């Protein structure tokens, strides 16, 4: 059989399967105070959380939809269900106790197998609820806390959660942060004690099955002084002919001389509006590493932000984005240098085809006290035809003379000369194009955690080999 060489749309058969829409409970469509109170009651919130939800709702009503990014006119909150509890849902640490339909979904995605082979702990969310959470005994014995956020809020870490929850991403940050604050549900809480190094990764996986629904999970991770953690986030959803919404939030606290690598593979379907918020703060000598793969959704607004508060703190951001027909992916990053000699390094790649639009949007801010800081960004974009689009929109806000800031951007198409050269060596035109595209993405894609999750392996293979190679 001849090897596939054409650049095609991604074969999403692994992800587009769906279960019959059975759920135990769902709120009405739209966003009202009654709905917010209903969600809060379902979640058994403490009083302070209900107050935060109601204040967030008030803030949401006051803020405007962003007018500088891709159009999101197709998203109507009056038609979005903000909370869906799956049938027979009860969070468990025993995989055999997960309801059969839900278990089958995650089995198809390879999550249990990945947990057995490569992960220190796994949390699995289905629609608005965690259905499974487990951590290896040896990691638990190190004092690492990895559980669902809602359980942790009622336990001994409740005060820690209250101290940190929506402090990095306050509801007044933007309209969809306020929406998240009002209706959030699910998500994970991780605490790594001082000096503890978690040798193998933790992972959370989010699956949105319900059509016309939103998913609003909240991830809160605290890596204490001198600790080390790799956390993987995966997400997917089947395709429907109605809009779905993802407006989660990720808050990451990296202590003195600590290190956190946060790897994300976002594989939402093309009816999804992905309006996610992610932010990290890094103390003295700490390291924050982002590895981001954006392969799905109709529209994305995604700009992980890092605040380098401590002297000698460091951030590395590695990202790859693939936009095909009907996709407008507006992605990038933000970094604020507050600490002396803080450093940030950015390496991003984007590929667009069949009219897809990729936009890299970034902000680098160096504040007056951040003397000796260094920031370097390298952004490359490849368009595979003459109807696709790629833009780079960097903003640099430099408030000290004592720094070294650089930004390099390259946007182009496949070179005819390169194709001709490879063909002159006996390679077909189709194979030549395949080799160039695969080579373009290689130095970024190799950073993705392929060895840890089967679902990620499948996704990257479909994106970078099955559909391009």
GROMACS .gro file of C-alpha atoms in nm:
model
  469
    1UNK     CA    1   0.000   0.000   0.000
    2UNK     CA    2   0.136   0.341  -0.096
    3UNK     CA    3   0.231   0.553   0.203
    4UNK     CA    4   0.005   0.853   0.258
    5UNK     CA    5   0.179   1.172   0.151
    6UNK     CA    6  -0.089   1.436   0.095
    7UNK     CA    7  -0.160   1.705   0.350
    8UNK     CA    8  -0.513   1.631   0.464
    9UNK     CA    9  -0.747   1.733   0.743
   10UNK     CA   10  -0.678   1.553   1.067
   11UNK     CA   11  -0.840   1.213   1.101
   12UNK     CA   12  -1.035   1.272   1.418
   13UNK     CA   13  -1.204   0.930   1.434
   14UNK     CA   14  -1.018   0.859   1.757
   15UNK     CA   15  -1.172   1.163   1.925
   16UNK     CA   16  -1.509   1.223   1.754
   17UNK     CA   17  -1.686   0.921   1.899
   18UNK     CA   18  -1.961   1.025   2.138
   19UNK     CA   19  -2.184   0.869   2.399
   20UNK     CA   20  -2.559   0.904   2.392
   21UNK     CA   21  -2.636   1.227   2.575
   22UNK     CA   22  -2.741   1.084   2.911
   23UNK     CA   23  -2.687   1.292   3.219
   24UNK     CA   24  -2.818   1.292   3.573
   25UNK     CA   25  -2.863   1.667   3.600
   26UNK     CA   26  -2.806   1.984   3.402
   27UNK     CA   27  -2.887   2.347   3.460
   28UNK     CA   28  -3.092   2.544   3.212
   29UNK     CA   29  -2.924   2.720   2.922
   30UNK     CA   30  -2.800   3.072   2.984
   31UNK     CA   31  -2.641   3.257   3.273
   32UNK     CA   32  -2.849   3.393   3.562
   33UNK     CA   33  -2.804   3.437   3.935
   34UNK     CA   34  -3.041   3.147   3.991
   35UNK     CA   35  -2.823   2.919   3.778
   36UNK     CA   36  -2.506   3.029   3.960
   37UNK     CA   37  -2.670   2.962   4.298
   38UNK     CA   38  -2.788   2.624   4.171
   39UNK     CA   39  -2.435   2.525   4.066
   40UNK     CA   40  -2.300   2.642   4.401
   41UNK     CA   41  -2.558   2.430   4.582
   42UNK     CA   42  -2.475   2.125   4.368
   43UNK     CA   43  -2.107   2.170   4.454
   44UNK     CA   44  -2.174   2.223   4.825
   45UNK     CA   45  -1.966   2.542   4.819
   46UNK     CA   46  -1.850   2.714   5.135
   47UNK     CA   47  -1.999   3.059   5.181
   48UNK     CA   48  -1.689   3.241   5.056
   49UNK     CA   49  -1.705   3.053   4.725
   50UNK     CA   50  -2.072   3.139   4.669
   51UNK     CA   51  -1.984   3.504   4.732
   52UNK     CA   52  -1.698   3.481   4.478
   53UNK     CA   53  -1.933   3.327   4.222
   54UNK     CA   54  -2.195   3.599   4.263
   55UNK     CA   55  -1.935   3.877   4.248
   56UNK     CA   56  -1.791   3.716   3.934
   57UNK     CA   57  -2.136   3.710   3.773
   58UNK     CA   58  -2.178   4.081   3.845
   59UNK     CA   59  -1.834   4.148   3.694
   60UNK     CA   60  -1.919   3.938   3.388
   61UNK     CA   61  -2.225   4.152   3.318
   62UNK     CA   62  -2.016   4.470   3.331
   63UNK     CA   63  -1.729   4.364   3.105
   64UNK     CA   64  -1.732   4.373   2.725
   65UNK     CA   65  -1.636   4.090   2.494
   66UNK     CA   66  -1.278   4.144   2.363
   67UNK     CA   67  -1.283   4.329   2.031
   68UNK     CA   68  -0.922   4.276   1.923
   69UNK     CA   69  -0.916   3.903   1.848
   70UNK     CA   70  -1.107   3.659   1.625
   71UNK     CA   71  -1.483   3.699   1.599
   72UNK     CA   72  -1.682   3.495   1.850
   73UNK     CA   73  -2.027   3.606   1.735
   74UNK     CA   74  -2.129   3.240   1.701
   75UNK     CA   75  -2.099   3.197   2.078
   76UNK     CA   76  -2.427   3.286   2.251
   77UNK     CA   77  -2.425   3.230   2.627
   78UNK     CA   78  -2.805   3.212   2.622
   79UNK     CA   79  -2.762   2.878   2.442
   80UNK     CA   80  -2.481   2.735   2.656
   81UNK     CA   81  -2.542   2.490   2.941
   82UNK     CA   82  -2.287   2.574   3.210
   83UNK     CA   83  -2.316   2.263   3.427
   84UNK     CA   84  -2.381   1.899   3.331
   85UNK     CA   85  -2.348   1.616   3.580
   86UNK     CA   86  -2.302   1.280   3.405
   87UNK     CA   87  -2.524   0.987   3.493
   88UNK     CA   88  -2.413   0.765   3.781
   89UNK     CA   89  -2.129   1.005   3.852
   90UNK     CA   90  -1.933   0.955   4.172
   91UNK     CA   91  -1.566   1.031   4.190
   92UNK     CA   92  -1.359   0.723   4.270
   93UNK     CA   93  -0.999   0.609   4.292
   94UNK     CA   94  -1.100   0.263   4.165
   95UNK     CA   95  -1.116   0.243   3.785
   96UNK     CA   96  -1.357  -0.052   3.804
   97UNK     CA   97  -1.615   0.171   3.977
   98UNK     CA   98  -1.629   0.427   3.693
   99UNK     CA   99  -1.958   0.395   3.496
  100UNK     CA  100  -1.919   0.174   3.190
  101UNK     CA  101  -1.991   0.437   2.920
  102UNK     CA  102  -1.755   0.690   3.076
  103UNK     CA  103  -1.488   0.426   3.134
  104UNK     CA  104  -1.517   0.319   2.771
  105UNK     CA  105  -1.454   0.679   2.659
  106UNK     CA  106  -1.129   0.707   2.851
  107UNK     CA  107  -1.023   0.354   2.755
  108UNK     CA  108  -1.053   0.453   2.387
  109UNK     CA  109  -0.837   0.759   2.455
  110UNK     CA  110  -0.573   0.543   2.624
  111UNK     CA  111  -0.575   0.717   2.963
  112UNK     CA  112  -0.579   0.408   3.194
  113UNK     CA  113  -0.300   0.245   2.994
  114UNK     CA  114  -0.094   0.562   3.012
  115UNK     CA  115  -0.148   0.577   3.387
  116UNK     CA  116  -0.027   0.221   3.434
  117UNK     CA  117   0.282   0.274   3.221
  118UNK     CA  118   0.394   0.633   3.255
  119UNK     CA  119   0.209   0.848   3.507
  120UNK     CA  120   0.234   0.909   3.882
  121UNK     CA  121  -0.132   1.006   3.906
  122UNK     CA  122  -0.436   1.077   3.690
  123UNK     CA  123  -0.751   1.284   3.719
  124UNK     CA  124  -1.029   1.237   3.463
  125UNK     CA  125  -1.313   1.484   3.417
  126UNK     CA  126  -1.625   1.408   3.211
  127UNK     CA  127  -1.841   1.712   3.133
  128UNK     CA  128  -1.863   1.910   3.460
  129UNK     CA  129  -1.751   1.646   3.710
  130UNK     CA  130  -1.438   1.454   3.806
  131UNK     CA  131  -1.514   1.084   3.770
  132UNK     CA  132  -1.174   0.943   3.862
  133UNK     CA  133  -0.874   1.059   4.062
  134UNK     CA  134  -0.583   0.847   4.173
  135UNK     CA  135  -0.220   0.893   4.272
  136UNK     CA  136   0.053   0.634   4.320
  137UNK     CA  137   0.121   0.533   4.678
  138UNK     CA  138   0.491   0.619   4.660
  139UNK     CA  139   0.406   0.974   4.545
  140UNK     CA  140   0.145   1.010   4.816
  141UNK     CA  141   0.404   0.899   5.071
  142UNK     CA  142   0.624   1.192   4.962
  143UNK     CA  143   0.352   1.422   5.092
  144UNK     CA  144   0.228   1.520   4.744
  145UNK     CA  145  -0.139   1.616   4.739
  146UNK     CA  146  -0.318   1.547   4.410
  147UNK     CA  147  -0.695   1.548   4.429
  148UNK     CA  148  -1.002   1.719   4.291
  149UNK     CA  149  -1.022   2.084   4.383
  150UNK     CA  150  -1.370   2.062   4.535
  151UNK     CA  151  -1.278   1.787   4.784
  152UNK     CA  152  -0.962   1.971   4.879
  153UNK     CA  153  -1.160   2.289   4.943
  154UNK     CA  154  -1.348   2.111   5.225
  155UNK     CA  155  -1.043   1.943   5.374
  156UNK     CA  156  -0.727   2.052   5.555
  157UNK     CA  157  -0.607   2.245   5.249
  158UNK     CA  158  -0.920   2.461   5.235
  159UNK     CA  159  -0.741   2.770   5.368
  160UNK     CA  160  -0.459   2.727   5.116
  161UNK     CA  161  -0.710   2.707   4.833
  162UNK     CA  162  -0.898   3.012   4.955
  163UNK     CA  163  -0.566   3.203   4.973
  164UNK     CA  164  -0.474   3.118   4.613
  165UNK     CA  165  -0.801   3.062   4.421
  166UNK     CA  166  -0.846   3.320   4.142
  167UNK     CA  167  -0.571   3.539   4.285
  168UNK     CA  168  -0.354   3.507   3.971
  169UNK     CA  169  -0.657   3.523   3.738
  170UNK     CA  170  -0.902   3.756   3.913
  171UNK     CA  171  -1.259   3.775   3.780
  172UNK     CA  172  -1.207   4.134   3.663
  173UNK     CA  173  -0.914   4.028   3.439
  174UNK     CA  174  -1.145   3.978   3.139
  175UNK     CA  175  -1.502   3.879   3.064
  176UNK     CA  176  -1.437   3.505   3.038
  177UNK     CA  177  -1.235   3.497   3.360
  178UNK     CA  178  -1.544   3.643   3.525
  179UNK     CA  179  -1.760   3.379   3.356
  180UNK     CA  180  -1.526   3.111   3.487
  181UNK     CA  181  -1.544   3.250   3.840
  182UNK     CA  182  -1.924   3.233   3.829
  183UNK     CA  183  -1.977   2.881   3.696
  184UNK     CA  184  -1.651   2.686   3.742
  185UNK     CA  185  -1.671   2.316   3.830
  186UNK     CA  186  -1.423   2.032   3.845
  187UNK     CA  187  -1.048   2.054   3.807
  188UNK     CA  188  -0.749   1.949   4.014
  189UNK     CA  189  -0.548   2.064   4.312
  190UNK     CA  190  -0.179   1.977   4.343
  191UNK     CA  191   0.056   2.063   4.626
  192UNK     CA  192   0.421   1.950   4.618
  193UNK     CA  193   0.599   2.001   4.953
  194UNK     CA  194   0.941   2.170   4.983
  195UNK     CA  195   1.227   1.974   4.829
  196UNK     CA  196   1.010   1.695   4.687
  197UNK     CA  197   1.084   1.591   4.329
  198UNK     CA  198   0.805   1.399   4.157
  199UNK     CA  199   1.000   1.179   3.918
  200UNK     CA  200   0.714   1.092   3.678
  201UNK     CA  201   0.432   1.320   3.565
  202UNK     CA  202   0.083   1.378   3.693
  203UNK     CA  203  -0.196   1.419   3.438
  204UNK     CA  204  -0.547   1.559   3.418
  205UNK     CA  205  -0.769   1.480   3.122
  206UNK     CA  206  -1.086   1.672   3.035
  207UNK     CA  207  -1.353   1.528   2.807
  208UNK     CA  208  -1.658   1.732   2.709
  209UNK     CA  209  -1.928   1.500   2.572
  210UNK     CA  210  -2.248   1.706   2.599
  211UNK     CA  211  -2.349   1.917   2.293
  212UNK     CA  212  -2.414   2.287   2.352
  213UNK     CA  213  -2.237   2.277   2.689
  214UNK     CA  214  -1.942   2.453   2.846
  215UNK     CA  215  -1.656   2.313   3.052
  216UNK     CA  216  -1.508   2.536   3.321
  217UNK     CA  217  -1.256   2.329   3.518
  218UNK     CA  218  -1.008   2.500   3.751
  219UNK     CA  219  -0.653   2.373   3.802
  220UNK     CA  220  -0.454   2.500   4.099
  221UNK     CA  221  -0.093   2.385   4.144
  222UNK     CA  222   0.149   2.493   4.417
  223UNK     CA  223   0.509   2.373   4.387
  224UNK     CA  224   0.683   2.469   4.708
  225UNK     CA  225   1.048   2.572   4.759
  226UNK     CA  226   1.298   2.347   4.584
  227UNK     CA  227   1.032   2.105   4.457
  228UNK     CA  228   0.996   1.970   4.103
  229UNK     CA  229   0.689   1.859   3.905
  230UNK     CA  230   0.581   1.779   3.548
  231UNK     CA  231   0.205   1.813   3.499
  232UNK     CA  232   0.028   1.711   3.178
  233UNK     CA  233  -0.312   1.839   3.069
  234UNK     CA  234  -0.505   1.677   2.786
  235UNK     CA  235  -0.850   1.757   2.649
  236UNK     CA  236  -1.080   1.660   2.364
  237UNK     CA  237  -1.444   1.663   2.256
  238UNK     CA  238  -1.654   1.513   1.976
  239UNK     CA  239  -1.777   1.739   1.698
  240UNK     CA  240  -2.134   1.872   1.706
  241UNK     CA  241  -2.324   2.120   1.490
  242UNK     CA  242  -2.377   2.355   1.784
  243UNK     CA  243  -2.125   2.572   1.968
  244UNK     CA  244  -1.944   2.434   2.270
  245UNK     CA  245  -1.737   2.646   2.507
  246UNK     CA  246  -1.422   2.583   2.708
  247UNK     CA  247  -1.335   2.856   2.958
  248UNK     CA  248  -1.117   2.686   3.216
  249UNK     CA  249  -0.852   2.844   3.434
  250UNK     CA  250  -0.504   2.731   3.539
  251UNK     CA  251  -0.320   2.899   3.827
  252UNK     CA  252   0.039   2.791   3.893
  253UNK     CA  253   0.255   2.896   4.189
  254UNK     CA  254   0.626   2.811   4.157
  255UNK     CA  255   0.825   2.860   4.477
  256UNK     CA  256   1.186   2.959   4.537
  257UNK     CA  257   1.427   2.737   4.338
  258UNK     CA  258   1.134   2.515   4.235
  259UNK     CA  259   1.057   2.389   3.884
  260UNK     CA  260   0.726   2.321   3.711
  261UNK     CA  261   0.678   2.193   3.357
  262UNK     CA  262   0.317   2.227   3.239
  263UNK     CA  263   0.244   2.040   2.916
  264UNK     CA  264  -0.086   2.082   2.735
  265UNK     CA  265  -0.236   1.909   2.434
  266UNK     CA  266  -0.561   2.079   2.332
  267UNK     CA  267  -0.755   1.877   2.076
  268UNK     CA  268  -1.100   2.032   2.087
  269UNK     CA  269  -1.336   1.977   1.793
  270UNK     CA  270  -1.407   2.246   1.535
  271UNK     CA  271  -1.731   2.361   1.698
  272UNK     CA  272  -1.545   2.459   2.017
  273UNK     CA  273  -1.473   2.814   2.136
  274UNK     CA  274  -1.158   2.775   2.346
  275UNK     CA  275  -1.128   3.079   2.574
  276UNK     CA  276  -0.894   2.939   2.835
  277UNK     CA  277  -0.682   3.134   3.087
  278UNK     CA  278  -0.347   3.016   3.224
  279UNK     CA  279  -0.110   3.203   3.452
  280UNK     CA  280   0.199   3.130   3.662
  281UNK     CA  281   0.398   3.326   3.918
  282UNK     CA  282   0.763   3.230   3.979
  283UNK     CA  283   0.971   3.316   4.284
  284UNK     CA  284   1.350   3.357   4.323
  285UNK     CA  285   1.549   3.104   4.121
  286UNK     CA  286   1.233   2.923   4.014
  287UNK     CA  287   1.172   2.779   3.666
  288UNK     CA  288   0.843   2.767   3.475
  289UNK     CA  289   0.834   2.560   3.154
  290UNK     CA  290   0.532   2.564   2.923
  291UNK     CA  291   0.489   2.309   2.643
  292UNK     CA  292   0.175   2.382   2.445
  293UNK     CA  293   0.011   2.206   2.151
  294UNK     CA  294  -0.301   2.366   1.999
  295UNK     CA  295  -0.459   2.138   1.740
  296UNK     CA  296  -0.832   2.193   1.764
  297UNK     CA  297  -1.127   2.431   1.819
  298UNK     CA  298  -1.308   2.670   1.589
  299UNK     CA  299  -1.168   2.978   1.765
  300UNK     CA  300  -0.899   2.994   2.033
  301UNK     CA  301  -0.787   3.275   2.260
  302UNK     CA  302  -0.494   3.123   2.451
  303UNK     CA  303  -0.200   3.316   2.598
  304UNK     CA  304  -0.034   3.149   2.899
  305UNK     CA  305   0.116   3.423   3.117
  306UNK     CA  306   0.419   3.405   3.344
  307UNK     CA  307   0.506   3.659   3.615
  308UNK     CA  308   0.877   3.633   3.696
  309UNK     CA  309   0.867   3.787   4.042
  310UNK     CA  310   1.191   3.653   4.183
  311UNK     CA  311   1.549   3.741   4.103
  312UNK     CA  312   1.709   3.485   3.869
  313UNK     CA  313   1.370   3.331   3.789
  314UNK     CA  314   1.323   3.180   3.444
  315UNK     CA  315   1.050   3.094   3.195
  316UNK     CA  316   1.063   2.878   2.880
  317UNK     CA  317   0.769   2.858   2.641
  318UNK     CA  318   0.754   2.603   2.358
  319UNK     CA  319   0.442   2.592   2.144
  320UNK     CA  320   0.303   2.452   1.822
  321UNK     CA  321  -0.029   2.541   1.657
  322UNK     CA  322  -0.202   2.378   1.360
  323UNK     CA  323  -0.500   2.555   1.195
  324UNK     CA  324  -0.700   2.398   0.914
  325UNK     CA  325  -1.023   2.484   0.737
  326UNK     CA  326  -1.265   2.680   0.957
  327UNK     CA  327  -1.013   2.742   1.235
  328UNK     CA  328  -0.890   3.076   1.367
  329UNK     CA  329  -0.636   3.009   1.640
  330UNK     CA  330  -0.514   3.319   1.822
  331UNK     CA  331  -0.241   3.197   2.055
  332UNK     CA  332   0.081   3.314   2.212
  333UNK     CA  333   0.212   3.407   2.555
  334UNK     CA  334   0.271   3.690   2.801
  335UNK     CA  335   0.562   3.739   3.038
  336UNK     CA  336   0.626   4.004   3.303
  337UNK     CA  337   0.983   4.050   3.428
  338UNK     CA  338   0.989   4.182   3.784
  339UNK     CA  339   1.297   4.008   3.924
  340UNK     CA  340   1.655   4.101   3.854
  341UNK     CA  341   1.833   3.881   3.599
  342UNK     CA  342   1.509   3.705   3.514
  343UNK     CA  343   1.507   3.527   3.178
  344UNK     CA  344   1.240   3.424   2.930
  345UNK     CA  345   1.283   3.212   2.616
  346UNK     CA  346   1.009   3.154   2.358
  347UNK     CA  347   1.011   2.911   2.064
  348UNK     CA  348   0.685   2.873   1.871
  349UNK     CA  349   0.584   2.717   1.540
  350UNK     CA  350   0.253   2.742   1.356
  351UNK     CA  351   0.119   2.566   1.047
  352UNK     CA  352  -0.189   2.679   0.855
  353UNK     CA  353  -0.366   2.518   0.560
  354UNK     CA  354  -0.699   2.521   0.372
  355UNK     CA  355  -0.778   2.878   0.479
  356UNK     CA  356  -0.686   2.827   0.843
  357UNK     CA  357  -0.564   3.131   1.037
  358UNK     CA  358  -0.281   3.126   1.293
  359UNK     CA  359  -0.200   3.437   1.493
  360UNK     CA  360   0.089   3.461   1.739
  361UNK     CA  361   0.019   3.737   1.991
  362UNK     CA  362   0.264   3.814   2.270
  363UNK     CA  363   0.347   4.068   2.538
  364UNK     CA  364   0.690   4.102   2.699
  365UNK     CA  365   0.701   4.353   2.982
  366UNK     CA  366   1.019   4.438   3.169
  367UNK     CA  367   0.951   4.650   3.477
  368UNK     CA  368   1.194   4.909   3.623
  369UNK     CA  369   1.333   4.678   3.891
  370UNK     CA  370   1.419   4.394   3.653
  371UNK     CA  371   1.778   4.496   3.575
  372UNK     CA  372   1.985   4.245   3.384
  373UNK     CA  373   1.682   4.063   3.245
  374UNK     CA  374   1.697   3.876   2.914
  375UNK     CA  375   1.412   3.781   2.682
  376UNK     CA  376   1.444   3.606   2.346
  377UNK     CA  377   1.158   3.496   2.120
  378UNK     CA  378   1.174   3.295   1.797
  379UNK     CA  379   0.842   3.253   1.614
  380UNK     CA  380   0.810   3.074   1.281
  381UNK     CA  381   0.500   3.022   1.069
  382UNK     CA  382   0.446   2.802   0.766
  383UNK     CA  383   0.152   2.838   0.525
  384UNK     CA  384   0.083   2.536   0.307
  385UNK     CA  385  -0.126   2.714   0.043
  386UNK     CA  386  -0.219   3.061  -0.082
  387UNK     CA  387  -0.553   3.088   0.103
  388UNK     CA  388  -0.422   3.043   0.457
  389UNK     CA  389  -0.300   3.319   0.684
  390UNK     CA  390  -0.043   3.370   0.955
  391UNK     CA  391   0.028   3.683   1.162
  392UNK     CA  392   0.273   3.771   1.435
  393UNK     CA  393   0.177   4.053   1.674
  394UNK     CA  394   0.446   4.106   1.939
  395UNK     CA  395   0.427   4.382   2.201
  396UNK     CA  396   0.737   4.479   2.401
  397UNK     CA  397   0.695   4.711   2.698
  398UNK     CA  398   1.048   4.784   2.824
  399UNK     CA  399   1.088   5.005   3.131
  400UNK     CA  400   1.457   4.967   3.208
  401UNK     CA  401   1.767   5.024   2.998
  402UNK     CA  402   1.954   4.739   3.165
  403UNK     CA  403   1.810   4.443   2.974
  404UNK     CA  404   1.852   4.241   2.655
  405UNK     CA  405   1.533   4.185   2.456
  406UNK     CA  406   1.505   4.014   2.117
  407UNK     CA  407   1.222   3.897   1.895
  408UNK     CA  408   1.256   3.713   1.566
  409UNK     CA  409   0.962   3.614   1.346
  410UNK     CA  410   0.961   3.424   1.017
  411UNK     CA  411   0.651   3.370   0.805
  412UNK     CA  412   0.659   3.194   0.471
  413UNK     CA  413   0.550   2.920   0.237
  414UNK     CA  414   0.727   2.604   0.128
  415UNK     CA  415   1.015   2.704  -0.097
  416UNK     CA  416   0.991   2.592  -0.461
  417UNK     CA  417   1.371   2.573  -0.465
  418UNK     CA  418   1.369   2.333  -0.170
  419UNK     CA  419   1.105   2.118  -0.340
  420UNK     CA  420   1.307   2.117  -0.664
  421UNK     CA  421   1.626   2.021  -0.482
  422UNK     CA  422   1.464   1.726  -0.306
  423UNK     CA  423   1.296   1.611  -0.629
  424UNK     CA  424   1.634   1.625  -0.802
  425UNK     CA  425   1.753   1.370  -0.544
  426UNK     CA  426   1.482   1.125  -0.652
  427UNK     CA  427   1.214   1.220  -0.400
  428UNK     CA  428   0.856   1.271  -0.521
  429UNK     CA  429   0.698   1.616  -0.488
  430UNK     CA  430   0.447   1.488  -0.233
  431UNK     CA  431   0.718   1.327  -0.019
  432UNK     CA  432   0.933   1.640  -0.047
  433UNK     CA  433   0.655   1.858   0.091
  434UNK     CA  434   0.597   1.607   0.368
  435UNK     CA  435   0.963   1.610   0.468
  436UNK     CA  436   0.978   1.989   0.480
  437UNK     CA  437   0.667   2.025   0.695
  438UNK     CA  438   0.772   1.749   0.934
  439UNK     CA  439   1.118   1.900   0.965
  440UNK     CA  440   0.972   2.243   1.030
  441UNK     CA  441   0.777   2.113   1.330
  442UNK     CA  442   1.029   1.865   1.462
  443UNK     CA  443   1.228   2.078   1.706
  444UNK     CA  444   0.907   2.182   1.882
  445UNK     CA  445   0.708   1.859   1.861
  446UNK     CA  446   0.992   1.661   2.020
  447UNK     CA  447   0.937   1.862   2.338
  448UNK     CA  448   0.582   1.733   2.372
  449UNK     CA  449   0.541   1.451   2.627
  450UNK     CA  450   0.484   1.174   2.375
  451UNK     CA  451   0.626   0.907   2.600
  452UNK     CA  452   0.375   0.963   2.877
  453UNK     CA  453   0.022   0.950   2.735
  454UNK     CA  454  -0.107   0.730   2.456
  455UNK     CA  455  -0.371   0.986   2.367
  456UNK     CA  456  -0.099   1.243   2.306
  457UNK     CA  457   0.100   0.996   2.100
  458UNK     CA  458  -0.204   0.933   1.881
  459UNK     CA  459  -0.278   1.301   1.840
  460UNK     CA  460   0.072   1.404   1.742
  461UNK     CA  461   0.099   1.110   1.504
  462UNK     CA  462  -0.227   1.208   1.333
  463UNK     CA  463  -0.123   1.572   1.314
  464UNK     CA  464   0.241   1.546   1.218
  465UNK     CA  465   0.267   1.205   1.049
  466UNK     CA  466  -0.073   1.070   0.955
  467UNK     CA  467  -0.203   1.389   0.803
  468UNK     CA  468   0.118   1.561   0.700
  469UNK     CA  469   0.361   1.274   0.662
   0.00000   0.00000   0.00000
